């Protein structure tokens, strides 16, 4: 599912919205429901992973451009 969302360009929005949803739900159930916090963390980690992949892709593109245009 995450690959499909990434392909559509909505993976970060999806993860951020779900993290907010689970943080907002926390405390509204008996026992405050620790699972909601764990689910929020899960989506935050996915969001961070997506950001890291974008940064890696961008840095690779910069390296390739420098190599192509600077002759290194």
mmCIF file with all atom_site columns, C-alpha atoms in Angstrom:
data_model
loop_
_atom_site.group_PDB
_atom_site.id
_atom_site.type_symbol
_atom_site.label_atom_id
_atom_site.label_alt_id
_atom_site.label_comp_id
_atom_site.label_asym_id
_atom_site.label_entity_id
_atom_site.label_seq_id
_atom_site.pdbx_PDB_ins_code
_atom_site.Cartn_x
_atom_site.Cartn_y
_atom_site.Cartn_z
_atom_site.occupancy
_atom_site.B_iso_or_equiv
_atom_site.pdbx_formal_charge
_atom_site.auth_seq_id
_atom_site.auth_comp_id
_atom_site.auth_asym_id
_atom_site.auth_atom_id
_atom_site.pdbx_PDB_model_num
ATOM 1  C CA . UNK A 1 1  ? 0.000   0.000  0.000   1.00 0.00 ? 1  UNK A CA 1
ATOM 2  C CA . UNK A 1 2  ? 2.789   2.415  0.909   1.00 0.00 ? 2  UNK A CA 1
ATOM 3  C CA . UNK A 1 3  ? 4.408   1.916  -2.518  1.00 0.00 ? 3  UNK A CA 1
ATOM 4  C CA . UNK A 1 4  ? 1.127   2.701  -4.248  1.00 0.00 ? 4  UNK A CA 1
ATOM 5  C CA . UNK A 1 5  ? 0.663   5.854  -2.155  1.00 0.00 ? 5  UNK A CA 1
ATOM 6  C CA . UNK A 1 6  ? 4.249   6.909  -2.897  1.00 0.00 ? 6  UNK A CA 1
ATOM 7  C CA . UNK A 1 7  ? 3.671   6.354  -6.615  1.00 0.00 ? 7  UNK A CA 1
ATOM 8  C CA . UNK A 1 8  ? 0.595   8.600  -6.416  1.00 0.00 ? 8  UNK A CA 1
ATOM 9  C CA . UNK A 1 9  ? 2.588   11.213 -4.475  1.00 0.00 ? 9  UNK A CA 1
ATOM 10 C CA . UNK A 1 10 ? 0.345   11.124 -1.413  1.00 0.00 ? 10 UNK A CA 1
ATOM 11 C CA . UNK A 1 11 ? 2.343   8.895  0.944   1.00 0.00 ? 11 UNK A CA 1
ATOM 12 C CA . UNK A 1 12 ? 3.543   11.736 3.161   1.00 0.00 ? 12 UNK A CA 1
ATOM 13 C CA . UNK A 1 13 ? 0.090   13.296 3.442   1.00 0.00 ? 13 UNK A CA 1
ATOM 14 C CA . UNK A 1 14 ? -1.394  9.882  4.260   1.00 0.00 ? 14 UNK A CA 1
ATOM 15 C CA . UNK A 1 15 ? 1.167   9.200  6.999   1.00 0.00 ? 15 UNK A CA 1
ATOM 16 C CA . UNK A 1 16 ? 0.865   12.666 8.495   1.00 0.00 ? 16 UNK A CA 1
ATOM 17 C CA . UNK A 1 17 ? -2.938  12.536 8.542   1.00 0.00 ? 17 UNK A CA 1
ATOM 18 C CA . UNK A 1 18 ? -2.960  9.105  10.170  1.00 0.00 ? 18 UNK A CA 1
ATOM 19 C CA . UNK A 1 19 ? -0.417  10.150 12.804  1.00 0.00 ? 19 UNK A CA 1
ATOM 20 C CA . UNK A 1 20 ? -2.589  13.164 13.670  1.00 0.00 ? 20 UNK A CA 1
ATOM 21 C CA . UNK A 1 21 ? -5.718  10.978 13.726  1.00 0.00 ? 21 UNK A CA 1
ATOM 22 C CA . UNK A 1 22 ? -4.228  8.526  16.216  1.00 0.00 ? 22 UNK A CA 1
ATOM 23 C CA . UNK A 1 23 ? -2.775  11.287 18.399  1.00 0.00 ? 23 UNK A CA 1
ATOM 24 C CA . UNK A 1 24 ? -6.181  12.979 18.478  1.00 0.00 ? 24 UNK A CA 1
ATOM 25 C CA . UNK A 1 25 ? -7.877  9.678  19.432  1.00 0.00 ? 25 UNK A CA 1
ATOM 26 C CA . UNK A 1 26 ? -5.459  9.059  22.303  1.00 0.00 ? 26 UNK A CA 1
ATOM 27 C CA . UNK A 1 27 ? -7.097  9.510  25.685  1.00 0.00 ? 27 UNK A CA 1
ATOM 28 C CA . UNK A 1 28 ? -10.649 9.184  24.429  1.00 0.00 ? 28 UNK A CA 1
ATOM 29 C CA . UNK A 1 29 ? -10.942 5.513  25.329  1.00 0.00 ? 29 UNK A CA 1
ATOM 30 C CA . UNK A 1 30 ? -10.731 3.715  28.643  1.00 0.00 ? 30 UNK A CA 1
ATOM 31 C CA . UNK A 1 31 ? -7.122  3.388  29.718  1.00 0.00 ? 31 UNK A CA 1
ATOM 32 C CA . UNK A 1 32 ? -6.087  6.091  27.206  1.00 0.00 ? 32 UNK A CA 1
ATOM 33 C CA . UNK A 1 33 ? -5.336  3.286  24.689  1.00 0.00 ? 33 UNK A CA 1
ATOM 34 C CA . UNK A 1 34 ? -1.578  2.951  24.307  1.00 0.00 ? 34 UNK A CA 1
ATOM 35 C CA . UNK A 1 35 ? -2.170  1.359  20.883  1.00 0.00 ? 35 UNK A CA 1
ATOM 36 C CA . UNK A 1 36 ? -3.169  4.741  19.479  1.00 0.00 ? 36 UNK A CA 1
ATOM 37 C CA . UNK A 1 37 ? 0.231   6.137  20.447  1.00 0.00 ? 37 UNK A CA 1
ATOM 38 C CA . UNK A 1 38 ? 1.995   3.166  18.892  1.00 0.00 ? 38 UNK A CA 1
ATOM 39 C CA . UNK A 1 39 ? 0.024   3.592  15.680  1.00 0.00 ? 39 UNK A CA 1
ATOM 40 C CA . UNK A 1 40 ? 0.901   7.308  15.591  1.00 0.00 ? 40 UNK A CA 1
ATOM 41 C CA . UNK A 1 41 ? 4.575   6.431  16.031  1.00 0.00 ? 41 UNK A CA 1
ATOM 42 C CA . UNK A 1 42 ? 4.287   3.872  13.224  1.00 0.00 ? 42 UNK A CA 1
ATOM 43 C CA . UNK A 1 43 ? 3.008   6.495  10.801  1.00 0.00 ? 43 UNK A CA 1
ATOM 44 C CA . UNK A 1 44 ? 5.610   9.029  11.920  1.00 0.00 ? 44 UNK A CA 1
ATOM 45 C CA . UNK A 1 45 ? 8.375   6.493  11.255  1.00 0.00 ? 45 UNK A CA 1
ATOM 46 C CA . UNK A 1 46 ? 6.914   5.803  7.792   1.00 0.00 ? 46 UNK A CA 1
ATOM 47 C CA . UNK A 1 47 ? 6.839   9.551  7.125   1.00 0.00 ? 47 UNK A CA 1
ATOM 48 C CA . UNK A 1 48 ? 10.462  9.911  8.212   1.00 0.00 ? 48 UNK A CA 1
ATOM 49 C CA . UNK A 1 49 ? 11.432  6.988  5.976   1.00 0.00 ? 49 UNK A CA 1
ATOM 50 C CA . UNK A 1 50 ? 9.727   8.609  3.006   1.00 0.00 ? 50 UNK A CA 1
ATOM 51 C CA . UNK A 1 51 ? 11.524  11.887 3.708   1.00 0.00 ? 51 UNK A CA 1
ATOM 52 C CA . UNK A 1 52 ? 14.846  10.043 3.925   1.00 0.00 ? 52 UNK A CA 1
ATOM 53 C CA . UNK A 1 53 ? 14.186  8.324  0.592   1.00 0.00 ? 53 UNK A CA 1
ATOM 54 C CA . UNK A 1 54 ? 13.445  11.679 -1.030  1.00 0.00 ? 54 UNK A CA 1
ATOM 55 C CA . UNK A 1 55 ? 16.596  13.202 0.434   1.00 0.00 ? 55 UNK A CA 1
ATOM 56 C CA . UNK A 1 56 ? 18.663  10.238 -0.753  1.00 0.00 ? 56 UNK A CA 1
ATOM 57 C CA . UNK A 1 57 ? 17.145  10.503 -4.230  1.00 0.00 ? 57 UNK A CA 1
ATOM 58 C CA . UNK A 1 58 ? 17.814  14.248 -4.335  1.00 0.00 ? 58 UNK A CA 1
ATOM 59 C CA . UNK A 1 59 ? 21.404  13.911 -3.139  1.00 0.00 ? 59 UNK A CA 1
ATOM 60 C CA . UNK A 1 60 ? 22.038  11.199 -5.754  1.00 0.00 ? 60 UNK A CA 1
ATOM 61 C CA . UNK A 1 61 ? 20.616  13.448 -8.436  1.00 0.00 ? 61 UNK A CA 1
ATOM 62 C CA . UNK A 1 62 ? 22.897  16.297 -7.339  1.00 0.00 ? 62 UNK A CA 1
ATOM 63 C CA . UNK A 1 63 ? 25.911  13.964 -7.364  1.00 0.00 ? 63 UNK A CA 1
ATOM 64 C CA . UNK A 1 64 ? 25.025  12.762 -10.859 1.00 0.00 ? 64 UNK A CA 1
ATOM 65 C CA . UNK A 1 65 ? 24.542  16.316 -12.126 1.00 0.00 ? 65 UNK A CA 1
ATOM 66 C CA . UNK A 1 66 ? 27.871  17.402 -10.662 1.00 0.00 ? 66 UNK A CA 1
ATOM 67 C CA . UNK A 1 67 ? 29.582  14.424 -12.227 1.00 0.00 ? 67 UNK A CA 1
ATOM 68 C CA . UNK A 1 68 ? 27.962  15.046 -15.604 1.00 0.00 ? 68 UNK A CA 1
ATOM 69 C CA . UNK A 1 69 ? 28.556  18.791 -15.754 1.00 0.00 ? 69 UNK A CA 1
ATOM 70 C CA . UNK A 1 70 ? 31.874  19.075 -13.927 1.00 0.00 ? 70 UNK A CA 1
ATOM 71 C CA . UNK A 1 71 ? 33.524  16.150 -15.644 1.00 0.00 ? 71 UNK A CA 1
ATOM 72 C CA . UNK A 1 72 ? 34.545  14.488 -12.365 1.00 0.00 ? 72 UNK A CA 1
#
